[in-house]
mmCIF file of C-alpha atoms and ligand atoms in Angstrom:
data_model
loop_
_atom_site.group_PDB
_atom_site.id
_atom_site.type_symbol
_atom_site.label_atom_id
_atom_site.label_comp_id
_atom_site.label_asym_id
_atom_site.label_seq_id
_atom_site.Cartn_x
_atom_site.Cartn_y
_atom_site.Cartn_z
ATOM 1 C CA MET X 1 58.784 141.852 32.157
ATOM 2 C CA THR X 2 58.492 138.364 33.487
ATOM 3 C CA THR X 3 56.008 137.265 36.117
ATOM 4 C CA PRO X 4 55.774 134.067 38.144
ATOM 5 C CA ALA X 5 54.103 131.326 36.114
ATOM 6 C CA PRO X 6 52.426 128.247 37.599
ATOM 7 C CA ARG X 7 53.403 124.805 36.352
ATOM 8 C CA PRO X 8 51.988 123.761 32.951
ATOM 9 C CA GLY X 9 48.373 122.626 33.122
ATOM 10 C CA ILE X 10 47.343 124.678 36.173
ATOM 11 C CA LEU X 11 45.769 127.481 34.154
ATOM 12 C CA GLU X 12 43.916 124.986 31.947
ATOM 13 C CA LEU X 13 42.005 123.483 34.840
ATOM 14 C CA ASP X 14 38.515 124.669 35.646
ATOM 15 C CA PRO X 15 38.194 125.075 39.425
ATOM 16 C CA TYR X 16 35.638 122.900 41.201
ATOM 17 C CA VAL X 17 32.394 124.786 41.764
ATOM 18 C CA GLY X 18 30.583 123.674 44.902
ATOM 19 C CA GLY X 19 26.822 123.717 45.363
ATOM 20 C CA LEU X 20 25.122 126.925 46.548
ATOM 21 C CA HIS X 21 23.899 127.247 50.118
ATOM 22 C CA ILE X 22 22.237 130.648 49.959
ATOM 23 C CA VAL X 23 19.727 132.336 47.688
ATOM 24 C CA ASP X 24 19.345 136.142 47.691
ATOM 25 C CA GLY X 25 16.147 137.151 49.415
ATOM 26 C CA VAL X 26 15.301 133.649 50.681
ATOM 27 C CA SER X 27 15.739 133.145 54.418
ATOM 28 C CA HIS X 28 15.501 129.340 54.508
ATOM 29 C CA PRO X 29 16.365 127.847 51.147
ATOM 30 C CA LEU X 30 15.964 124.124 50.530
ATOM 31 C CA VAL X 31 19.569 123.057 49.996
ATOM 32 C CA LEU X 32 19.663 119.961 47.777
ATOM 33 C CA ALA X 33 22.911 120.661 45.957
ATOM 34 C CA SER X 34 25.788 118.961 47.765
ATOM 35 C CA ASN X 35 24.632 115.510 48.910
ATOM 36 C CA GLU X 36 24.879 116.463 52.563
ATOM 37 C CA SER X 37 22.922 114.439 55.096
ATOM 38 C CA PRO X 38 19.530 116.111 55.658
ATOM 39 C CA LEU X 39 19.433 114.779 59.239
ATOM 40 C CA GLY X 40 22.803 116.295 60.073
ATOM 41 C CA PRO X 41 25.365 114.676 62.346
ATOM 42 C CA SER X 42 24.801 112.606 65.450
ATOM 43 C CA PRO X 43 24.014 114.761 68.516
ATOM 44 C CA LYS X 44 26.922 112.927 70.119
ATOM 45 C CA ALA X 45 29.233 114.266 67.399
ATOM 46 C CA LEU X 46 27.997 117.804 68.108
ATOM 47 C CA ALA X 47 28.675 117.314 71.825
ATOM 48 C CA ALA X 48 32.176 115.989 71.130
ATOM 49 C CA TYR X 49 32.829 118.930 68.813
ATOM 50 C CA ALA X 50 31.702 121.443 71.468
ATOM 51 C CA LYS X 51 33.893 119.829 74.100
ATOM 52 C CA VAL X 52 37.019 120.425 72.000
ATOM 53 C CA ALA X 53 36.329 124.171 72.156
ATOM 54 C CA LYS X 54 38.137 124.221 75.516
ATOM 55 C CA MET X 55 41.270 122.819 73.891
ATOM 56 C CA LEU X 56 41.705 124.959 70.819
ATOM 57 C CA HIS X 57 45.171 126.125 71.860
ATOM 58 C CA ARG X 58 46.472 122.534 71.563
ATOM 59 C CA TYR X 59 47.630 120.950 68.326
ATOM 60 C CA PRO X 60 45.545 117.984 67.251
ATOM 61 C CA ASP X 61 46.835 114.415 67.445
ATOM 62 C CA GLY X 62 48.823 114.232 64.216
ATOM 63 C CA ASP X 63 48.322 110.461 64.114
ATOM 64 C CA CYS X 64 44.530 110.549 64.515
ATOM 65 C CA LEU X 65 44.944 107.496 66.719
ATOM 66 C CA ALA X 66 41.534 107.469 68.432
ATOM 67 C CA LEU X 67 39.817 108.107 65.122
ATOM 68 C CA ARG X 68 41.730 105.392 63.285
ATOM 69 C CA ARG X 69 40.875 102.955 66.066
ATOM 70 C CA ALA X 70 37.198 103.904 65.885
ATOM 71 C CA ILE X 71 37.271 103.405 62.108
ATOM 72 C CA SER X 72 38.956 100.055 62.616
ATOM 73 C CA ARG X 73 36.287 98.903 65.098
ATOM 74 C CA ARG X 74 33.422 100.022 62.876
ATOM 75 C CA TYR X 75 34.687 98.830 59.506
ATOM 76 C CA GLY X 76 36.876 95.921 60.561
ATOM 77 C CA CYS X 77 39.966 97.277 58.862
ATOM 78 C CA ASP X 78 43.494 97.463 60.190
ATOM 79 C CA ALA X 79 44.002 100.812 61.984
ATOM 80 C CA GLU X 80 47.689 100.822 60.996
ATOM 81 C CA ASN X 81 46.731 101.212 57.362
ATOM 82 C CA VAL X 82 44.135 103.936 57.732
ATOM 83 C CA VAL X 83 45.254 107.445 56.800
ATOM 84 C CA CYS X 84 42.951 110.331 57.691
ATOM 85 C CA GLY X 85 42.611 113.433 55.591
ATOM 86 C CA ASN X 86 41.139 116.909 55.467
ATOM 87 C CA GLY X 87 38.166 115.583 53.555
ATOM 88 C CA SER X 88 38.635 112.800 51.051
ATOM 89 C CA ASP X 89 39.429 115.591 48.593
ATOM 90 C CA GLU X 90 42.788 115.950 50.313
ATOM 91 C CA LEU X 91 43.403 112.218 50.023
ATOM 92 C CA ILE X 92 42.571 112.276 46.303
ATOM 93 C CA ALA X 93 45.055 115.123 45.798
ATOM 94 C CA MET X 94 47.736 113.437 47.934
ATOM 95 C CA LEU X 95 47.419 110.114 46.116
ATOM 96 C CA ILE X 96 47.785 111.789 42.743
ATOM 97 C CA ARG X 97 50.635 114.025 43.897
ATOM 98 C CA ALA X 98 52.467 110.986 45.281
ATOM 99 C CA TYR X 99 52.047 108.713 42.271
ATOM 100 C CA ALA X 100 51.637 110.914 39.194
ATOM 101 C CA GLY X 101 53.214 113.956 37.633
ATOM 102 C CA PRO X 102 53.956 115.463 34.217
ATOM 103 C CA GLY X 103 53.737 112.846 31.474
ATOM 104 C CA ASP X 104 51.656 110.470 33.609
ATOM 105 C CA GLU X 105 47.998 109.628 33.103
ATOM 106 C CA VAL X 106 45.144 109.322 35.582
ATOM 107 C CA VAL X 107 42.166 107.322 34.282
ATOM 108 C CA HIS X 108 38.576 107.929 35.384
ATOM 109 C CA SER X 109 35.132 107.313 33.943
ATOM 110 C CA ARG X 110 33.551 109.989 31.741
ATOM 111 C CA HIS X 111 31.060 111.295 34.305
ATOM 112 C CA GLY X 112 33.179 110.436 37.329
ATOM 113 C CA PHE X 113 33.717 112.735 40.307
ATOM 114 C CA LEU X 114 35.326 115.973 39.081
ATOM 115 C CA MET X 115 38.030 116.105 41.732
ATOM 116 C CA TYR X 116 39.894 113.314 39.899
ATOM 117 C CA PRO X 117 40.647 115.283 36.707
ATOM 118 C CA ILE X 118 41.066 118.522 38.662
ATOM 119 C CA SER X 119 43.610 117.027 41.061
ATOM 120 C CA ALA X 120 45.370 115.259 38.184
ATOM 121 C CA ARG X 121 45.852 118.538 36.327
ATOM 122 C CA ALA X 122 46.930 120.295 39.516
ATOM 123 C CA ALA X 123 49.718 117.708 39.821
ATOM 124 C CA GLY X 124 50.746 118.246 36.203
ATOM 125 C CA ALA X 125 49.409 114.830 35.178
ATOM 126 C CA THR X 126 46.940 114.165 32.365
ATOM 127 C CA PRO X 127 43.400 112.993 33.166
ATOM 128 C CA VAL X 128 42.007 110.412 30.733
ATOM 129 C CA ALA X 129 38.260 109.752 30.594
ATOM 130 C CA ALA X 130 36.828 106.343 29.676
ATOM 131 C CA GLU X 131 33.348 106.298 28.169
ATOM 132 C CA GLU X 132 30.476 104.985 30.278
ATOM 133 C CA VAL X 133 27.591 102.729 29.284
ATOM 134 C CA ASN X 134 24.147 103.835 30.509
ATOM 135 C CA LEU X 135 25.805 106.432 32.744
ATOM 136 C CA THR X 136 27.679 103.614 34.479
ATOM 137 C CA ALA X 137 31.431 103.031 34.603
ATOM 138 C CA ASP X 138 32.440 100.416 32.033
ATOM 139 C CA VAL X 139 35.276 98.118 33.054
ATOM 140 C CA ASP X 140 36.309 97.297 29.488
ATOM 141 C CA ALA X 141 36.411 100.970 28.532
ATOM 142 C CA LEU X 142 38.439 101.825 31.632
ATOM 143 C CA LEU X 143 40.918 99.014 30.958
ATOM 144 C CA ALA X 144 41.214 100.102 27.327
ATOM 145 C CA LYS X 145 42.447 103.510 28.514
ATOM 146 C CA VAL X 146 45.163 102.005 30.702
ATOM 147 C CA GLY X 147 48.579 102.124 29.083
ATOM 148 C CA ALA X 148 52.265 102.573 29.835
ATOM 149 C CA LYS X 149 51.700 106.121 31.126
ATOM 150 C CA THR X 150 48.847 105.217 33.495
ATOM 151 C CA ARG X 151 49.652 105.615 37.197
ATOM 152 C CA LEU X 152 46.216 105.661 38.843
ATOM 153 C CA VAL X 153 42.657 104.617 38.032
ATOM 154 C CA PHE X 154 39.887 106.336 40.017
ATOM 155 C CA LEU X 155 36.437 104.832 40.399
ATOM 156 C CA ALA X 156 33.714 106.350 42.559
ATOM 157 C CA ASN X 157 31.457 103.438 43.453
ATOM 158 C CA PRO X 158 28.653 104.454 43.639
ATOM 159 C CA ASN X 159 29.503 107.353 41.391
ATOM 160 C CA ASN X 160 28.627 110.972 41.958
ATOM 161 C CA PRO X 161 26.782 112.474 40.054
ATOM 162 C CA THR X 162 25.270 109.513 38.178
ATOM 163 C CA GLY X 163 24.252 107.435 41.223
ATOM 164 C CA SER X 164 25.216 104.224 39.443
ATOM 165 C CA TYR X 165 27.570 101.511 40.701
ATOM 166 C CA ILE X 166 29.388 98.458 39.443
ATOM 167 C CA PRO X 167 28.983 95.136 41.280
ATOM 168 C CA ALA X 168 31.787 93.509 43.274
ATOM 169 C CA ALA X 169 32.578 91.056 40.483
ATOM 170 C CA GLU X 170 33.074 93.907 38.021
ATOM 171 C CA LEU X 171 35.277 95.763 40.495
ATOM 172 C CA GLU X 172 37.407 92.649 40.830
ATOM 173 C CA ARG X 173 37.573 92.310 37.066
ATOM 174 C CA LEU X 174 38.747 95.919 36.823
ATOM 175 C CA HIS X 175 41.501 95.243 39.327
ATOM 176 C CA ALA X 176 42.494 91.969 37.668
ATOM 177 C CA GLY X 177 42.979 93.768 34.359
ATOM 178 C CA LEU X 178 45.390 96.347 35.772
ATOM 179 C CA PRO X 179 49.153 96.013 35.787
ATOM 180 C CA GLY X 180 50.609 95.816 39.296
ATOM 181 C CA ASN X 181 52.195 99.275 39.047
ATOM 182 C CA VAL X 182 48.836 101.019 38.531
ATOM 183 C CA LEU X 183 47.060 102.121 41.697
ATOM 184 C CA LEU X 184 43.290 101.540 41.732
ATOM 185 C CA VAL X 185 41.514 104.063 43.970
ATOM 186 C CA VAL X 186 37.977 103.039 44.918
ATOM 187 C CA ASP X 187 36.070 106.057 46.227
ATOM 188 C CA SER X 188 33.290 104.631 48.398
ATOM 189 C CA ALA X 189 31.916 107.982 49.601
ATOM 190 C CA TYR X 190 28.331 106.696 49.429
ATOM 191 C CA ALA X 191 28.910 103.062 50.468
ATOM 192 C CA GLU X 192 26.775 103.307 53.608
ATOM 193 C CA TYR X 193 23.701 104.098 51.511
ATOM 194 C CA VAL X 194 24.000 101.137 49.151
ATOM 195 C CA GLY X 195 21.519 98.369 49.814
ATOM 196 C CA ARG X 196 22.563 95.852 47.152
ATOM 197 C CA ASN X 197 24.019 92.474 47.978
ATOM 198 C CA ASP X 198 26.258 92.423 44.905
ATOM 199 C CA TYR X 199 28.021 95.573 46.122
ATOM 200 C CA ALA X 200 31.450 95.696 47.791
ATOM 201 C CA ASP X 201 33.037 98.823 49.259
ATOM 202 C CA GLY X 202 36.577 97.723 48.372
ATOM 203 C CA ILE X 203 37.955 96.842 51.833
ATOM 204 C CA GLU X 204 38.553 93.203 50.879
ATOM 205 C CA LEU X 205 40.259 94.243 47.654
ATOM 206 C CA VAL X 206 42.602 96.560 49.586
ATOM 207 C CA GLU X 207 43.538 93.740 51.936
ATOM 208 C CA ALA X 208 44.169 91.273 49.130
ATOM 209 C CA HIS X 209 46.387 93.445 46.921
ATOM 210 C CA ASP X 210 49.245 95.943 46.983
ATOM 211 C CA ASN X 211 47.727 98.315 44.451
ATOM 212 C CA VAL X 212 44.222 99.127 45.712
ATOM 213 C CA VAL X 213 43.222 102.027 47.980
ATOM 214 C CA MET X 214 39.711 102.743 49.260
ATOM 215 C CA ILE X 215 38.728 106.263 50.288
ATOM 216 C CA ARG X 216 35.790 107.261 52.510
ATOM 217 C CA THR X 217 34.277 110.457 53.809
ATOM 218 C CA PHE X 218 32.469 111.810 56.867
ATOM 219 C CA SER X 219 30.782 114.409 54.647
ATOM 220 C CA LYS X 220 27.856 112.255 53.529
ATOM 221 C CA ILE X 221 26.035 109.819 55.837
ATOM 222 C CA TYR X 222 27.876 111.099 58.920
ATOM 223 C CA GLY X 223 26.744 114.664 58.232
ATOM 224 C CA LEU X 224 30.084 116.347 58.980
ATOM 225 C CA ALA X 225 30.871 118.052 55.652
ATOM 226 C CA ALA X 226 31.823 121.327 57.367
ATOM 227 C CA LEU X 227 34.592 119.659 59.354
ATOM 228 C CA ARG X 228 36.397 118.201 56.317
ATOM 229 C CA LEU X 229 37.142 114.634 57.283
ATOM 230 C CA GLY X 230 37.921 111.599 55.171
ATOM 231 C CA TRP X 231 40.073 108.486 55.345
ATOM 232 C CA ALA X 232 41.937 106.111 53.113
ATOM 233 C CA TYR X 233 42.461 102.390 53.634
ATOM 234 C CA CYS X 234 45.747 101.453 52.034
ATOM 235 C CA PRO X 235 48.281 98.713 51.439
ATOM 236 C CA PRO X 236 51.221 99.267 53.850
ATOM 237 C CA ALA X 237 53.515 100.804 51.206
ATOM 238 C CA VAL X 238 50.860 103.381 50.263
ATOM 239 C CA THR X 239 50.179 104.146 53.943
ATOM 240 C CA ASP X 240 53.872 104.888 54.311
ATOM 241 C CA VAL X 241 53.877 107.183 51.269
ATOM 242 C CA LEU X 242 50.818 109.166 52.389
ATOM 243 C CA ASN X 243 52.204 109.567 55.903
ATOM 244 C CA ARG X 244 55.395 111.014 54.426
ATOM 245 C CA ILE X 245 53.714 113.645 52.284
ATOM 246 C CA ARG X 246 50.707 114.700 54.350
ATOM 247 C CA GLY X 247 50.817 117.727 56.622
ATOM 248 C CA PRO X 248 51.705 116.739 60.185
ATOM 249 C CA PHE X 249 48.372 118.079 61.529
ATOM 250 C CA ASN X 250 46.172 117.719 58.459
ATOM 251 C CA VAL X 251 43.041 116.784 60.425
ATOM 252 C CA THR X 252 41.732 119.240 63.018
ATOM 253 C CA ALA X 253 40.983 118.231 66.612
ATOM 254 C CA PRO X 254 37.253 119.074 66.346
ATOM 255 C CA ALA X 255 37.027 116.897 63.222
ATOM 256 C CA GLN X 256 38.731 113.977 64.952
ATOM 257 C CA ALA X 257 36.552 114.220 68.057
ATOM 258 C CA ALA X 258 33.305 114.561 66.117
ATOM 259 C CA GLY X 259 34.369 111.791 63.751
ATOM 260 C CA VAL X 260 34.876 109.289 66.575
ATOM 261 C CA ALA X 261 31.486 110.111 68.100
ATOM 262 C CA ALA X 262 29.744 109.997 64.724
ATOM 263 C CA ILE X 263 31.140 106.648 63.724
ATOM 264 C CA GLU X 264 30.189 105.148 67.097
ATOM 265 C CA ASP X 265 26.582 106.340 66.918
ATOM 266 C CA ILE X 266 25.309 103.415 64.903
ATOM 267 C CA GLU X 267 21.679 104.252 65.693
ATOM 268 C CA HIS X 268 21.997 107.693 64.118
ATOM 269 C CA THR X 269 23.709 106.238 61.048
ATOM 270 C CA ASP X 270 20.941 103.635 60.733
ATOM 271 C CA MET X 271 18.337 106.385 61.005
ATOM 272 C CA SER X 272 20.051 108.383 58.256
ATOM 273 C CA ARG X 273 20.117 105.322 56.020
ATOM 274 C CA ALA X 274 16.472 104.513 56.753
ATOM 275 C CA HIS X 275 15.507 108.089 55.888
ATOM 276 C CA ASN X 276 17.277 107.727 52.563
ATOM 277 C CA ASP X 277 15.681 104.335 51.914
ATOM 278 C CA THR X 278 12.278 106.012 52.234
ATOM 279 C CA TRP X 279 12.875 109.250 50.382
ATOM 280 C CA LEU X 280 15.189 108.183 47.554
ATOM 281 C CA PRO X 281 12.506 106.027 45.868
ATOM 282 C CA TRP X 282 9.857 108.657 46.693
ATOM 283 C CA LEU X 283 11.929 111.349 44.969
ATOM 284 C CA ALA X 284 12.625 109.145 41.952
ATOM 285 C CA GLU X 285 8.943 108.238 41.562
ATOM 286 C CA ARG X 286 7.718 111.816 41.836
ATOM 287 C CA LEU X 287 10.287 113.033 39.324
ATOM 288 C CA GLU X 288 9.212 110.350 36.872
ATOM 289 C CA GLY X 289 5.596 111.341 37.532
ATOM 290 C CA LEU X 290 6.496 114.850 36.349
ATOM 291 C CA GLY X 291 8.086 113.489 33.176
ATOM 292 C CA VAL X 292 11.643 113.904 34.461
ATOM 293 C CA THR X 293 13.996 110.926 34.096
ATOM 294 C CA ALA X 294 15.274 109.724 37.465
ATOM 295 C CA HIS X 295 18.452 107.845 36.618
ATOM 296 C CA PRO X 296 18.684 104.805 38.937
ATOM 297 C CA SER X 297 20.670 105.760 42.050
ATOM 298 C CA VAL X 298 22.020 103.804 45.001
ATOM 299 C CA GLY X 299 23.339 106.950 46.713
ATOM 300 C CA ASN X 300 21.589 109.812 48.532
ATOM 301 C CA PHE X 301 20.841 111.818 45.403
ATOM 302 C CA VAL X 302 19.176 111.508 42.019
ATOM 303 C CA LEU X 303 20.501 112.559 38.640
ATOM 304 C CA ALA X 304 17.402 114.092 37.062
ATOM 305 C CA GLY X 305 17.315 114.090 33.264
ATOM 306 C CA PHE X 306 15.364 116.746 31.342
ATOM 307 C CA ALA X 307 14.564 116.983 27.625
ATOM 308 C CA ASP X 308 17.645 119.088 26.952
ATOM 309 C CA ALA X 309 20.068 121.554 28.511
ATOM 310 C CA ASP X 310 17.611 124.438 28.139
ATOM 311 C CA ALA X 311 14.905 122.536 29.994
ATOM 312 C CA ALA X 312 17.315 121.614 32.794
ATOM 313 C CA GLY X 313 18.571 125.193 33.030
ATOM 314 C CA ALA X 314 15.027 126.575 33.138
ATOM 315 C CA ALA X 315 14.025 124.141 35.886
ATOM 316 C CA TYR X 316 17.154 125.051 37.849
ATOM 317 C CA GLU X 317 16.354 128.782 37.649
ATOM 318 C CA VAL X 318 12.691 128.403 38.553
ATOM 319 C CA LEU X 319 13.568 126.201 41.524
ATOM 320 C CA LEU X 320 16.228 128.684 42.630
ATOM 321 C CA GLN X 321 13.725 131.559 42.502
ATOM 322 C CA ARG X 322 11.533 129.497 44.782
ATOM 323 C CA GLY X 323 14.377 128.912 47.169
ATOM 324 C CA VAL X 324 15.182 125.334 46.096
ATOM 325 C CA ILE X 325 18.857 124.786 45.329
ATOM 326 C CA THR X 326 19.801 121.892 43.036
ATOM 327 C CA ARG X 327 22.991 121.371 41.081
ATOM 328 C CA LEU X 328 23.683 122.081 37.417
ATOM 329 C CA MET X 329 25.610 119.288 35.741
ATOM 330 C CA GLY X 330 27.235 121.006 32.758
ATOM 331 C CA GLY X 331 30.661 120.629 34.385
ATOM 332 C CA TYR X 332 30.140 116.866 34.318
ATOM 333 C CA GLY X 333 29.214 116.821 30.645
ATOM 334 C CA LEU X 334 25.552 116.326 31.549
ATOM 335 C CA PRO X 335 23.970 119.734 30.796
ATOM 336 C CA GLN X 336 20.531 118.149 30.351
ATOM 337 C CA CYS X 337 20.571 117.010 33.985
ATOM 338 C CA LEU X 338 20.259 118.385 37.495
ATOM 339 C CA ARG X 339 21.515 116.534 40.533
ATOM 340 C CA ILE X 340 19.124 116.577 43.463
ATOM 341 C CA THR X 341 20.057 115.458 46.973
ATOM 342 C CA VAL X 342 17.598 113.497 49.105
ATOM 343 C CA GLY X 343 16.518 116.023 51.749
ATOM 344 C CA THR X 344 14.097 116.149 54.650
ATOM 345 C CA GLU X 345 10.423 115.373 54.119
ATOM 346 C CA ASP X 346 9.649 119.101 53.886
ATOM 347 C CA GLU X 347 12.465 119.645 51.414
ATOM 348 C CA MET X 348 11.297 116.756 49.230
ATOM 349 C CA THR X 349 7.658 117.820 49.174
ATOM 350 C CA GLY X 350 8.725 121.458 48.633
ATOM 351 C CA LEU X 351 10.939 120.511 45.702
ATOM 352 C CA ILE X 352 8.277 118.385 44.021
ATOM 353 C CA ALA X 353 5.609 121.062 44.546
ATOM 354 C CA ALA X 354 7.826 123.759 43.007
ATOM 355 C CA LEU X 355 8.876 121.559 40.106
ATOM 356 C CA GLY X 356 5.278 120.443 39.576
ATOM 357 C CA GLU X 357 4.142 124.066 39.253
ATOM 358 C CA HIS X 358 6.878 124.743 36.727
ATOM 359 C CA LEU X 359 6.308 121.644 34.608
ATOM 360 C CA GLY X 360 2.568 121.174 35.122
HETATM 361 C C1 PLP E 401 31.168 114.024 48.313
HETATM 362 C C2 PLP E 401 32.196 113.149 47.719
HETATM 363 C C3 PLP E 401 33.421 112.988 48.329
HETATM 364 C C4 PLP E 401 33.669 113.627 49.656
HETATM 365 O O1 PLP E 401 34.613 114.584 49.643
HETATM 366 P P1 PLP E 401 35.061 115.233 51.025
HETATM 367 O O2 PLP E 401 36.278 115.970 50.611
HETATM 368 O O3 PLP E 401 35.359 114.111 51.978
HETATM 369 O O4 PLP E 401 33.945 116.104 51.510
HETATM 370 C C5 PLP E 401 34.353 112.159 47.745
HETATM 371 N N1 PLP E 401 34.069 111.489 46.622
HETATM 372 C C6 PLP E 401 32.879 111.584 46.031
HETATM 373 C C7 PLP E 401 32.583 110.777 44.838
HETATM 374 C C8 PLP E 401 31.912 112.435 46.558
HETATM 375 O O5 PLP E 401 30.738 112.566 45.960
#
């Protein structure tokens, strides 16, 4: 008997496993597993979301016009070349589906965001990992992996889960080393958190070249992960391609409305960044004080290194029993690490207290 078989590669991919949000028997767990904003979205975004409830029988604006204009005002990019997506995950998948297939390669750094290899395999393409140096993407290693079969290079900058970034000059060097037919995708999901003056989010690179795309998300500093909203800034030819293959109504009306309000509430965004500026170094220092390595991070999370995989696993379990949810990193090839999101003050003190009891 024959049965329907998926395309080659699909059954070899390990599905993405998201962070937990509930713990059995714990009514209010401390959720530090998915890099969500601990302050949540702007109250104005919540109000805009609620208002759309009266209009749920209407299809959303398939062009996301108001949202693209709001993005353009806030980030200074050309609204015509912004494409919105159902989370940046959808944009990652669409870019790969459009530009790569069986026999093609998609290059990413060894501990890069897992959706790159997953989406590559889903499209029948082959993901290729370039080694990192000090848990940081290495331009020379990435370029060494680029060959005749390469169609896309993905770089999360800063990277999740390592928290590291490469400076603007290195990003430019990466682009300069790529052939013109290879698309460089700069995933700047955490750009708003970065406080370094040698950092660039990729907008200028997109505008200067035909083979660079930047992707962004509303899931992190804007606190709208539940709504699934992301956007890509593209060269005109890539904009055209994405608009041909995306679903006609791929972004919901509540997401669009909340997105506009969120992006316009600069005060709330500033407050979220200021919170992170206070608690990221606090978290890193306290972890180090407990003998845990806090790998340097410019995002809203810390990659915490333990002696070995057993020690990381034991810490994860003890924290979970105490209602603190962190993220195991075995899927990223970092089984000796946990990733911990910067949370509220109570979440941070609760985490450190629980970990201190376990390690002390
Ligand atoms: C969280 C994250 C995203 C966001 O994905 P969404 O689908 O927009 O929620 C994208 N890239 C990286 C590197 C991330 O960490």
